[in-house]
Amino acid sequence: MRGARRYLHSMSETTNTKLIRGRTGDWEIVLGLEVHAQVASNAKLFSGAAVGAGAEPNSQVSLVDAAMPGMLPVINRRCVEQAVRTGLGLKAQINLKSRFDRKNYFYPDLPQGYQISQFKDPVVGEGEVIVERDDGSTFVVGIERLHLEQDAGKSLHDQDPNATYVDLNRAGTALMEIVSKPHMRSSEEAAAYVKKLRTILIYLGTCDGDMEKGNLRADVNVSVCRPGGHDRFRETGSFSHLGTRCEIKNVNSFRYIQQAIEYEARRQIEILEDGGSINQETRLFDPGKGETRSMRSKEEAHDYRYFPDPDLLPLELDPAWVKAIEDSLPELPDAKKARLQSQYGLSAYDAGVLIIEQDKADFYELAARGRDAKLTSNWVTNELAAKLSASHQDFADSPIGPGAIAELVTLIEQGVISSKIAKDVFERMWAGEGAPGDIVEKQGLTQMSDTGELEAIIDKLIAENPGQAAAVKDKPQAIGWFVGQVMKATGGKGNPGVVNGLLRGKLGLG
Amino acid sequence: MTVLTDLTLKAALDGLASKSFSAEELTRAHVAAVEAARPLNAFILETPDKAVDMAKASDARRARGEAGRLDGAPLGIKDLFCTEGVRTTACSKILGDFKPTYESTVTANLWRDGAVMLGKLNLDEFAMGSSNETSAFGPVVNPWKIDRELTPGGSSGGSAAAVAAGLCLGATATDTGGSIRQPASFTGTVGIKPTYGRCSRWGIVAFASSLDQAGPIARTVEDAAILMTSMAGHDVKDSTSLDVEVPDFSQFVGKSVKGLRIGIPKQYRVDGMPAEIEKLWEQGIAWLKEAGCEIVEVSLPHTKYALPAYYIIAPAEASSNLARYDGMRYGLRVEGANLTETYENSRAAGFGEEVKRRILIGTYVLSAGYYDAYYLKALKVRRRIADDFDQAFGKVDALLTPTAPSAAFGLGENADDPLAMYLNDIFTVTVNLAGLPGMSLPGGLDAQGLPLGLQLIGRPLDEGTLFSLGGAIEKAADFQAKPAKWW
Amino acid sequence: MAIDAATVRKVARLARIAEPEDRLEPLAREISGILAWIEQLEEVDTDGVEPMTTSVAATLPMREDVVTEGGDPAKVLANAPKAAKDFFVVPKVVE
């Protein structure tokens, strides 16, 4: 525990340089990820049992999933389509001919005694993902491959002190394993990559991205090398320039991904600096302790004896079908971001915030039509997003619709209400008091732009505060005090532009 | 008076149709024969009550004019086919008292057409064997007996013995390397392994998925054709099932074979083959010539490599297919100190020696460092063997060979030498590797008075030609011999 | 290639079959004999030959994405050596 904290602390100081300072010099981290994404489908990959969490134990299990004698797999077309769609979304090569292999090992939640996967010939080949860093800069992560495979069932260890309970509801559910190249250089980059990948999958509708339920989880390959090693790897393609890697299994949150990487990199550096060497092994991240530990039980018999599944034939895709899937792809995050920037004149940052969720971007576009793009963006991504987040709701089921936000923005644009009043109106909208126009009218919140009324207030103020009025001539920024007083007197309804203009004239600031 | 158990399937169906006897009478006669034949150990589970119930239902259907193709025909089912609610063991202890909650597609097809189930038939454990001696229920004894008890062959020993002994009108069987044809040859019965993919594998306990294929064993070529017509058919639950029409195969029996070109593969004249088998083969050639066939010598140069290739591919697939028998969800569990021990104890106690041997070989040839040298090499040799057949079928319509290199041998005679046992499949295994249809039918008796079989091999999906040729040989051979009833 | 008792032990472990120590040597001899016979395959020229995994010329058929099975834990658990609360019960798995 103490060790973990020390590592985390020293990491946070060095992340900006991408280098970790060790006792014997600098190190850099090299990261590759294997993301397991549960395919959005009704039925399982090779059986007609339902997919989804939360059902009664063993109630979503077919005879095939339970590996009864003589049962045979038949592939679900939708799962293949989803893998192809994802491949296309990752700008990857679609392999028109691929194959399923068996990965043999014994485990109680693996009924067949093998997992049907794609080892040699995956359905999707090389692709790429463009990832944004927090500072707005981007980097590219190469995709090595994407393949389809079966998920395992679930073992419950807490039901009985002397036994393990097995539920096969998840057994046989389709997973896409998306393997990246070792192109990430910091825990932040790794987390940003998973975030971007998740966004793409959700846009594509091929995975719901629910990490809490484990529907998206990552195996993280971590190695460290001396500065320059990764560059030489990228130049030559030779892994000899990289360090020995460890694979951290099944990390299922962005925070854990970062913690696990940071701990693991430090662990490896300590070993190397003490003159030791890294064992290539599988490790487990313990979120409670913030540590990774060796999974020796999985290591011991590490011979999966892959061979082509003789119950299945080669998977061959009709190019016309692939083309039809391609034609049906939605606008993807990168394209949408570029379009929002060009079409609405938004900054890269604002567009980037909007496209993280497809529903948010769609909401924005409905609200922004013909209105101030930046102003609308602010209302969508700040006020409304905060409210939705606090009440655990999504843009798709927002109680305030895009039309209402549009109306609110229009009221501000036309000077009917000030931005400040707008916030009050928005609160009332959220509370369900109706459309913004009705609220403004009912509450009498219309902005005061009548110069006569405002002049009377200003004249009175200046008369009552001659000292302040005189001071403004030497210290023009002191005008702010008067603006504040006018707003106070008008209950915030004074049109700020009009108030400013009148004050400047009357205070002799021209 | 007609002895109902002496009838062919065809004659029995005709008798049922003409109301000469009822399905119940026919079934009860067979139930009695099964009971009387327990010394053969062919049936490992008798289901007389179910049989009589099914027979009564058949009679009712016939009375309503709704009789199907096989209505009222009592059959035996190899215990590799899962039967709903009826214990299915693959003759392995590892399955314990497993009662499937489902019915295999092939048996479901038979029941759809009105057939009656007499019970489950003995076999080599998981169909791994050529003598039925690896069965957890003990060996089947061949109804053909000389001075000593003989094997009926394997793995479908129970099926072949039951048909030969008149216990059932026909039986289901499976063939991975010769398991239908070699027992048929040893018992003087007709067996056909159809083209891979003709019969659904769904619900049949798997041995080697890319080779396993179901087929019938019957007393005549026509009976085999009738059964095949019901058993075959496309099944969406089996990804390797062929989506092709099933003809009425019986229409091919009796068709002229004049002008057909028959290939005689010279590589099947192996060293040490008994002269009687050589002679029978020549006889077969002569019969087909007389029937108007043209005889052509062909070359299948990779024949001798089929058996070693098979003994890599089949165990490799089996080692994986049998991983599901782990004592976790069904079957035998022998608890140990921990999970791994429970796996190891259950599988050690549940599998017999031959099955274990094949699992170990299969595991070894797939393991890291050996895959290319063994498994991949075998897959390439398999292609060579299939290509040999392709070439031959460019010149001929079918091939004629002996079925097995010997007649039935004594129980226990090859038990200590796995390699000697494996050689039983030398003429049959090539067909499985290439996925072709192959039929064995009796050609005559050897000097000891034991039946010998001839094998016909056809083009993919050309079972029809095999039935025509089989019919021609059957007619010429006029094989009427029956085992003397000693049980 | 001849295999020794240690290899048999390793393979038996991979296959989860308990083989008593005194069975390892005899098994190694038997399996070595079979492997020696199998090795005649080396005589076959297989350069450039495509491995044959199936005799079926067709491509993989696909099913539609509809739920057709499940909803019956009793059927799934019908033959279970041990079950409780609709779970399979297996020896304690130690992670």
Coordinates of N, CA and C in Angstrom, one line a residue, chain A residues 63 68-71, chain B residues 82-85 98-104 202-203, chain C residues 75:
Chain A
L63 N -28.4 -25.2 -24.7 CA -27.6 -26.5 -24.5 C -26.2 -26.4 -25.1
M68 N -23.4 -29.3 -23.7 CA -24.0 -30.6 -23.6 C -23.4 -31.5 -24.7
P69 N -23.3 -32.8 -24.5 CA -22.8 -33.7 -25.5 C -23.5 -33.6 -26.9
G70 N -22.7 -33.5 -27.9 CA -23.3 -33.4 -29.3 C -23.8 -32.0 -29.7
M71 N -23.6 -31.0 -28.9 CA -24.1 -29.7 -29.3 C -23.1 -29.0 -30.2
Chain B
C82 N -27.8 -38.9 -28.8 CA -28.5 -38.5 -27.6 C -30.0 -38.7 -27.9
T83 N -30.7 -39.3 -26.9 CA -32.1 -39.6 -27.0 C -32.7 -39.0 -25.8
E84 N -33.8 -38.2 -26.0 CA -34.4 -37.4 -24.9 C -34.9 -38.3 -23.8
G85 N -34.5 -38.1 -22.6 CA -35.0 -38.8 -21.5 C -34.5 -40.2 -21.4
F98 N -26.1 -40.0 -17.7 CA -26.5 -38.8 -18.4 C -27.8 -39.1 -19.2
K99 N -28.8 -38.2 -18.9 CA -30.1 -38.3 -19.6 C -30.3 -37.0 -20.4
P100 N -30.1 -37.1 -21.7 CA -30.2 -35.8 -22.5 C -31.6 -35.3 -22.3
T101 N -31.7 -34.0 -22.4 CA -33.0 -33.3 -22.4 C -33.4 -32.9 -23.9
Y102 N -32.7 -33.6 -24.8 CA -32.9 -33.3 -26.2 C -32.7 -34.6 -27.0
E103 N -33.1 -34.5 -28.3 CA -33.0 -35.7 -29.2 C -32.2 -35.3 -30.3
S104 N -31.3 -36.2 -30.7 CA -30.4 -35.9 -31.8 C -31.2 -35.8 -33.1
W202 N -25.7 -33.0 -35.1 CA -26.3 -32.4 -33.9 C -26.9 -33.5 -33.0
G203 N -26.4 -33.5 -31.8 CA -27.0 -34.5 -30.8 C -26.3 -35.8 -30.9
Chain C
K75 N -33.5 -27.4 -17.0 CA -33.0 -28.2 -18.1 C -31.5 -28.2 -18.2

